[in-house]
Tab-separated table of C-alpha atoms in Angstrom:
chain	number	residue	atom	x	y	z
A	21	ALA	CA	0.000	0.000	0.000
A	22	CYS	CA	1.158	3.559	-0.717
A	23	GLY	CA	0.517	6.992	0.726
A	24	VAL	CA	1.122	10.151	-1.328
A	25	ASP	CA	1.377	13.724	-0.068
A	26	GLY	CA	1.641	16.782	-2.316
A	27	GLN	CA	3.590	19.974	-1.652
A	28	ASP	CA	4.134	23.079	-3.779
A	29	ASP	CA	7.293	21.742	-5.432
A	30	ARG	CA	7.092	17.958	-5.069
A	31	LEU	CA	5.195	14.784	-4.317
A	32	GLU	CA	6.320	12.486	-1.500
A	33	ALA	CA	5.330	8.828	-1.544
A	34	GLN	CA	5.821	5.963	0.879
A	35	MET	CA	5.277	2.256	0.245
A	36	VAL	CA	4.398	-0.154	3.069
A	37	GLY	CA	4.028	-3.927	2.956
A	38	PHE	CA	1.491	-5.500	5.308
A	39	GLY	CA	1.318	-9.041	6.679
A	40	LEU	CA	-0.614	-11.052	9.243
A	41	GLY	CA	-2.235	-8.895	11.895
A	42	GLU	CA	-1.210	-5.727	10.021
A	43	GLU	CA	2.464	-6.234	10.772
A	44	ALA	CA	4.035	-3.547	8.605
A	45	TRP	CA	7.301	-3.124	6.709
A	46	CYS	CA	8.080	0.377	5.447
A	47	LEU	CA	9.735	-0.419	2.135
A	48	GLU	CA	10.342	2.638	-0.010
A	49	TYR	CA	10.246	6.409	0.247
A	50	HIS	CA	10.436	8.524	-2.889
A	51	VAL	CA	10.390	12.291	-3.432
A	52	PHE	CA	9.293	13.442	-6.896
A	53	TYR	CA	10.454	17.021	-7.454
A	54	GLY	CA	8.584	19.242	-9.863
A	55	ASP	CA	5.384	21.191	-10.354
A	56	PRO	CA	2.379	19.234	-8.978
A	57	SER	CA	0.175	20.937	-11.558
A	58	SER	CA	2.232	19.238	-14.283
A	59	LYS	CA	1.050	15.915	-15.682
A	60	VAL	CA	4.686	14.889	-16.110
A	61	LEU	CA	5.198	14.762	-12.344
A	62	TRP	CA	2.133	12.588	-11.822
A	63	ASP	CA	3.205	10.328	-14.684
A	64	GLY	CA	6.414	9.717	-12.755
A	65	LEU	CA	4.427	8.725	-9.684
A	66	TRP	CA	2.280	6.399	-11.783
A	67	GLU	CA	5.329	4.686	-13.261
A	68	TRP	CA	6.723	4.161	-9.752
A	69	MET	CA	3.412	2.731	-8.543
A	70	LEU	CA	3.153	0.308	-11.476
A	71	ALA	CA	6.671	-1.100	-11.176
A	72	PRO	CA	6.884	-4.775	-10.102
A	73	ARG	CA	8.525	-5.458	-6.739
A	74	ARG	CA	10.678	-8.549	-6.329
A	75	MET	CA	9.486	-10.800	-3.490
A	76	GLU	CA	11.697	-12.775	-1.133
A	77	ARG	CA	9.833	-16.004	-1.908
A	78	GLY	CA	10.276	-15.500	-5.654
A	79	GLY	CA	8.245	-13.755	-8.312
A	80	VAL	CA	6.967	-10.207	-8.145
A	81	ASP	CA	4.018	-8.361	-6.684
A	82	TYR	CA	2.403	-4.984	-7.221
A	83	VAL	CA	1.004	-2.076	-5.255
A	84	ARG	CA	-2.611	-2.924	-4.420
A	85	ALA	CA	-3.840	0.376	-2.974
A	86	THR	CA	-2.690	3.991	-2.962
A	87	ALA	CA	-4.143	6.884	-0.975
A	88	VAL	CA	-3.441	10.336	-2.436
A	89	ASP	CA	-3.979	13.448	-0.331
A	90	ASN	CA	-6.419	15.685	-2.175
A	91	GLY	CA	-5.943	18.660	0.125
A	92	GLY	CA	-3.615	21.585	-0.414
A	93	HIS	CA	-3.203	23.812	-3.454
A	94	HIS	CA	-3.224	21.087	-6.087
A	95	GLY	CA	-6.480	19.275	-5.444
A	96	GLU	CA	-7.509	19.374	-9.090
A	97	SER	CA	-4.266	17.728	-10.210
A	98	ALA	CA	-4.567	15.046	-7.528
A	99	ALA	CA	-8.186	14.412	-8.509
A	100	ALA	CA	-7.244	14.191	-12.198
A	101	PHE	CA	-4.683	11.544	-11.281
A	102	CYS	CA	-7.037	9.492	-9.098
A	103	ARG	CA	-10.180	9.716	-11.232
A	104	PRO	CA	-9.237	7.234	-14.016
A	105	ARG	CA	-7.283	4.984	-11.647
A	106	PHE	CA	-9.835	4.341	-8.923
A	107	ARG	CA	-9.891	0.668	-9.907
A	108	TYR	CA	-7.410	-0.882	-12.317
A	109	GLU	CA	-5.952	-4.270	-13.191
A	110	THR	CA	-2.356	-5.181	-12.393
A	111	PRO	CA	-0.213	-7.244	-14.810
A	112	ASP	CA	-0.741	-10.395	-12.725
A	113	GLY	CA	-4.512	-10.144	-13.183
A	114	GLY	CA	-5.166	-8.715	-9.733
A	115	ARG	CA	-7.038	-5.559	-8.748
A	116	ALA	CA	-5.669	-2.317	-7.389
A	117	PHE	CA	-7.207	0.955	-6.220
A	118	THR	CA	-6.225	4.613	-6.065
A	119	PHE	CA	-8.151	6.597	-3.470
A	120	ALA	CA	-8.441	10.381	-3.366
A	121	ILE	CA	-8.460	11.186	0.353
A	122	ARG	CA	-8.737	14.171	2.619
A	123	GLY	CA	-7.829	14.173	6.287
A	124	THR	CA	-10.440	15.227	8.830
A	125	THR	CA	-10.074	15.680	12.569
A	126	GLY	CA	-12.108	14.204	15.371
A	127	GLU	CA	-13.017	10.754	16.574
A	128	GLY	CA	-14.639	7.938	14.628
A	129	SER	CA	-13.741	5.194	12.181
A	130	ILE	CA	-10.554	5.755	10.213
A	131	TRP	CA	-12.144	4.825	6.881
A	132	PRO	CA	-15.578	6.334	6.063
A	133	VAL	CA	-18.615	4.243	5.236
A	134	GLN	CA	-18.884	5.927	1.851
A	135	ALA	CA	-17.124	8.490	-0.284
A	136	ASN	CA	-18.167	12.081	-0.776
A	137	ASN	CA	-19.179	12.158	-4.430
A	138	ARG	CA	-20.496	15.716	-4.363
A	139	ASN	CA	-17.357	17.787	-4.651
A	140	LYS	CA	-15.990	20.236	-7.188
A	141	TRP	CA	-13.475	17.720	-8.522
A	142	LYS	CA	-16.138	15.127	-9.386
A	143	VAL	CA	-14.092	12.285	-7.935
A	144	PRO	CA	-14.962	9.893	-5.078
A	145	LEU	CA	-13.363	11.637	-2.088
A	146	TRP	CA	-12.721	9.623	1.063
A	147	ASN	CA	-12.595	11.723	4.233
A	148	ILE	CA	-10.368	9.778	6.606
A	149	ARG	CA	-10.154	10.412	10.341
A	150	VAL	CA	-6.482	11.172	10.805
A	151	ASP	CA	-6.494	11.514	14.613
A	152	PRO	CA	-7.587	7.920	15.383
A	153	ALA	CA	-5.322	6.722	12.561
A	154	LYS	CA	-2.346	8.493	14.121
A	155	ASP	CA	-3.302	7.223	17.586
A	156	LEU	CA	-3.292	3.675	16.229
A	157	VAL	CA	0.025	3.901	14.398
A	158	ALA	CA	1.735	5.785	17.246
A	159	ALA	CA	0.698	3.059	19.700
A	160	ARG	CA	2.133	0.430	17.363
A	161	LEU	CA	5.380	2.347	17.005
A	162	ARG	CA	5.702	2.543	20.797
A	163	ALA	CA	5.086	-1.199	21.065
A	164	THR	CA	7.649	-1.871	18.334
A	165	SER	CA	10.276	0.225	20.144
A	166	LYS	CA	10.151	-2.213	23.083
A	167	LEU	CA	11.033	-5.243	20.949
A	168	GLU	CA	14.420	-6.890	20.770
A	169	PRO	CA	16.164	-6.924	17.356
A	170	GLY	CA	14.704	-9.618	15.166
A	171	GLN	CA	11.351	-9.683	16.916
A	172	GLY	CA	8.034	-8.890	15.272
A	173	GLY	CA	4.377	-9.735	15.386
A	174	PRO	CA	0.895	-8.384	14.678
A	175	GLY	CA	0.800	-4.606	14.481
A	176	MET	CA	4.550	-4.127	14.679
A	177	VAL	CA	6.223	-1.674	12.292
A	178	HIS	CA	9.652	-2.287	10.743
A	179	PHE	CA	12.034	0.086	8.958
A	180	PRO	CA	15.079	-0.492	6.731
A	181	LEU	CA	18.490	0.861	7.696
A	182	ALA	CA	18.393	3.032	4.568
A	183	PHE	CA	15.772	5.258	6.197
A	184	GLY	CA	18.024	7.851	7.815
A	185	ASP	CA	17.672	10.640	10.350
A	186	SER	CA	15.629	12.970	8.138
A	187	TYR	CA	12.962	10.299	7.707
A	188	PHE	CA	12.674	9.625	11.431
A	189	THR	CA	12.701	13.341	12.240
A	190	GLY	CA	9.656	13.690	9.984
A	191	LEU	CA	8.098	10.554	11.421
A	192	THR	CA	8.230	12.019	14.941
A	193	SER	CA	7.312	15.596	13.986
A	194	GLU	CA	3.891	15.628	15.676
A	195	LYS	CA	2.402	15.025	19.099
A	196	SER	CA	-1.100	14.454	20.422
A	197	VAL	CA	-2.396	17.462	22.357
A	198	PRO	CA	-5.692	18.162	24.165
A	199	ILE	CA	-8.048	20.514	22.322
A	200	ARG	CA	-10.880	22.151	24.225
A	201	THR	CA	-14.052	22.416	22.150
A	202	THR	CA	-16.743	24.078	24.281
A	203	LYS	CA	-17.298	24.699	27.964
A	204	THR	CA	-19.836	21.895	28.135
A	205	SER	CA	-18.402	19.235	25.847
A	206	GLY	CA	-14.918	19.248	27.341
A	207	SER	CA	-11.875	18.445	25.227
A	208	HIS	CA	-10.531	15.894	22.800
A	209	ARG	CA	-7.072	15.240	21.426
A	210	GLN	CA	-5.599	16.227	18.076
A	211	TRP	CA	-2.235	15.664	16.476
A	212	LYS	CA	-0.220	18.856	15.974
A	213	LEU	CA	3.295	19.714	14.824
A	214	LYS	CA	5.775	19.873	17.699
A	215	ALA	CA	7.264	22.998	16.129
A	216	GLU	CA	5.940	25.268	13.399
A	217	GLY	CA	7.452	24.551	10.004
A	218	ARG	CA	8.669	21.026	10.722
A	219	ARG	CA	8.372	18.597	7.825
A	220	ASN	CA	5.921	15.804	8.584
A	221	GLU	CA	5.589	14.053	5.218
A	222	PRO	CA	7.093	10.724	6.411
A	223	TRP	CA	4.453	10.650	9.158
A	224	ASP	CA	1.585	11.681	6.903
A	225	THR	CA	2.465	9.273	4.106
A	226	LEU	CA	2.742	6.411	6.594
A	227	ILE	CA	-0.755	7.241	7.864
A	228	TYR	CA	-2.044	7.433	4.291
A	229	SER	CA	-0.559	3.992	3.585
A	230	TYR	CA	-2.619	2.572	6.440
A	231	ALA	CA	-5.647	4.418	5.062
A	232	ALA	CA	-5.023	2.787	1.676
A	233	LEU	CA	-4.991	-0.626	3.360
A	234	TYR	CA	-8.305	0.110	5.079
A	235	GLY	CA	-9.771	1.309	1.794
A	236	LEU	CA	-8.663	-1.942	0.213
A	237	ARG	CA	-10.327	-3.865	3.027
A	238	ALA	CA	-13.554	-1.920	2.481
A	239	ASN	CA	-13.486	-3.261	-1.088
A	240	GLY	CA	-13.387	-6.885	0.028
A	241	PHE	CA	-9.674	-7.492	0.633
A	242	ASP	CA	-8.950	-9.866	3.549
A	243	LEU	CA	-5.355	-9.188	4.614
A	244	ASN	CA	-4.950	-12.178	6.928
A	245	ALA	CA	-6.469	-14.592	4.422
A	246	GLU	CA	-4.197	-13.283	1.673
A	247	ALA	CA	-1.125	-13.460	3.919
A	248	GLU	CA	-1.881	-17.070	4.854
A	249	ARG	CA	-2.487	-17.951	1.210
A	250	LEU	CA	0.718	-16.334	-0.005
A	251	PRO	CA	3.208	-19.210	0.601
A	252	GLY	CA	1.174	-21.549	-1.597
A	253	ARG	CA	0.409	-19.035	-4.316
A	254	VAL	CA	2.122	-19.522	-7.653
A	255	ALA	CA	4.747	-16.812	-8.018
A	256	PHE	CA	4.054	-14.363	-10.827
A	257	GLU	CA	7.019	-13.500	-13.015
A	258	VAL	CA	7.592	-10.756	-15.553
A	259	LYS	CA	9.543	-11.210	-18.780
A	260	ALA	CA	12.047	-8.481	-18.041
A	261	GLU	CA	14.394	-8.947	-15.108
A	262	VAL	CA	13.500	-6.896	-12.043
A	263	PRO	CA	16.797	-5.634	-10.607
A	264	ARG	CA	17.451	-5.424	-6.886
A	265	THR	CA	18.696	-2.214	-5.332
A	266	GLU	CA	19.475	-0.997	-1.845
A	267	ASN	CA	18.350	2.580	-2.600
A	268	LEU	CA	15.138	2.504	-0.615
A	269	ILE	CA	14.987	6.282	-0.252
A	270	THR	CA	15.215	8.140	-3.552
A	271	ARG	CA	15.003	11.801	-4.423
A	272	SER	CA	14.761	12.831	-8.054
A	273	ASN	CA	12.645	14.481	-10.701
A	274	ARG	CA	12.325	11.193	-12.551
A	275	VAL	CA	11.473	7.604	-11.687
A	276	ASP	CA	14.284	5.099	-11.203
A	277	ARG	CA	13.799	2.287	-13.713
A	278	GLY	CA	14.890	-0.361	-11.235
A	279	ALA	CA	12.316	-1.615	-8.730
A	280	ASP	CA	13.382	-1.995	-5.115
A	281	SER	CA	13.197	-5.424	-3.549
A	282	TRP	CA	9.942	-5.873	-1.680
A	283	LEU	CA	11.500	-7.772	1.214
A	284	GLY	CA	14.850	-8.582	-0.337
A	285	ASP	CA	17.755	-9.491	1.928
A	286	THR	CA	16.208	-9.017	5.359
A	287	HIS	CA	19.539	-8.710	7.164
A	288	GLY	CA	19.405	-4.982	6.397
A	289	TRP	CA	16.209	-4.334	8.345
A	290	MET	CA	15.890	-2.865	11.788
A	291	ARG	CA	13.134	-2.170	14.295
A	292	ARG	CA	12.637	1.246	15.832
């Protein structure tokens, strides 16, 4: 699953693999520099999304769901990207989805019951509850931090060594703070930046990746059933060789032609 966040001069995208019990592996982080109103930039994102990822067990797999933030100054461009790609077929005959999302505050289910179809962009818009989503992921990160190296399990979140300090600074850029609403209704909690101007895209795109997973589930995907079925599934191969690379964080104004290993050589992974 992928999460995509747009800024004035770039798109930032994160790819996360999920297993039994929503155990998560953050796999790739890519920054696409350019004008988000340009189709060329979005074409680069699309090429990255479509690339096959080599699997540790053999064969390749594909991104199954992507959540693209439709907020900010480039909502029309994001909507134009998502509109024709809401549901598409992957080369192995599977299904994949691209969801236009917008973060909303407050309590409730992370994924809405239905999309907002009455908006100026004329695209199904999914208003996700970012505060409970961030509460959930933050709790899982805290639980993961208590593990010994090599441990894992349901809900745990794993990161590759290639994700350096800038990524983790962005990942920890926010905190949950109490917000008072009215004198009678008391207060609730919201996630806010720890300091004005801090970059939080690694955190946001991780949350959007979880949102993409929940959107996939709302369309009939059973994660645990698929994870249990995976070892016996016939590996899908592509005609062209899919090269392996250790460059899990990339920054460019183009898409690297090589696809990163999905799990690859797991000796390079760490838990934080």
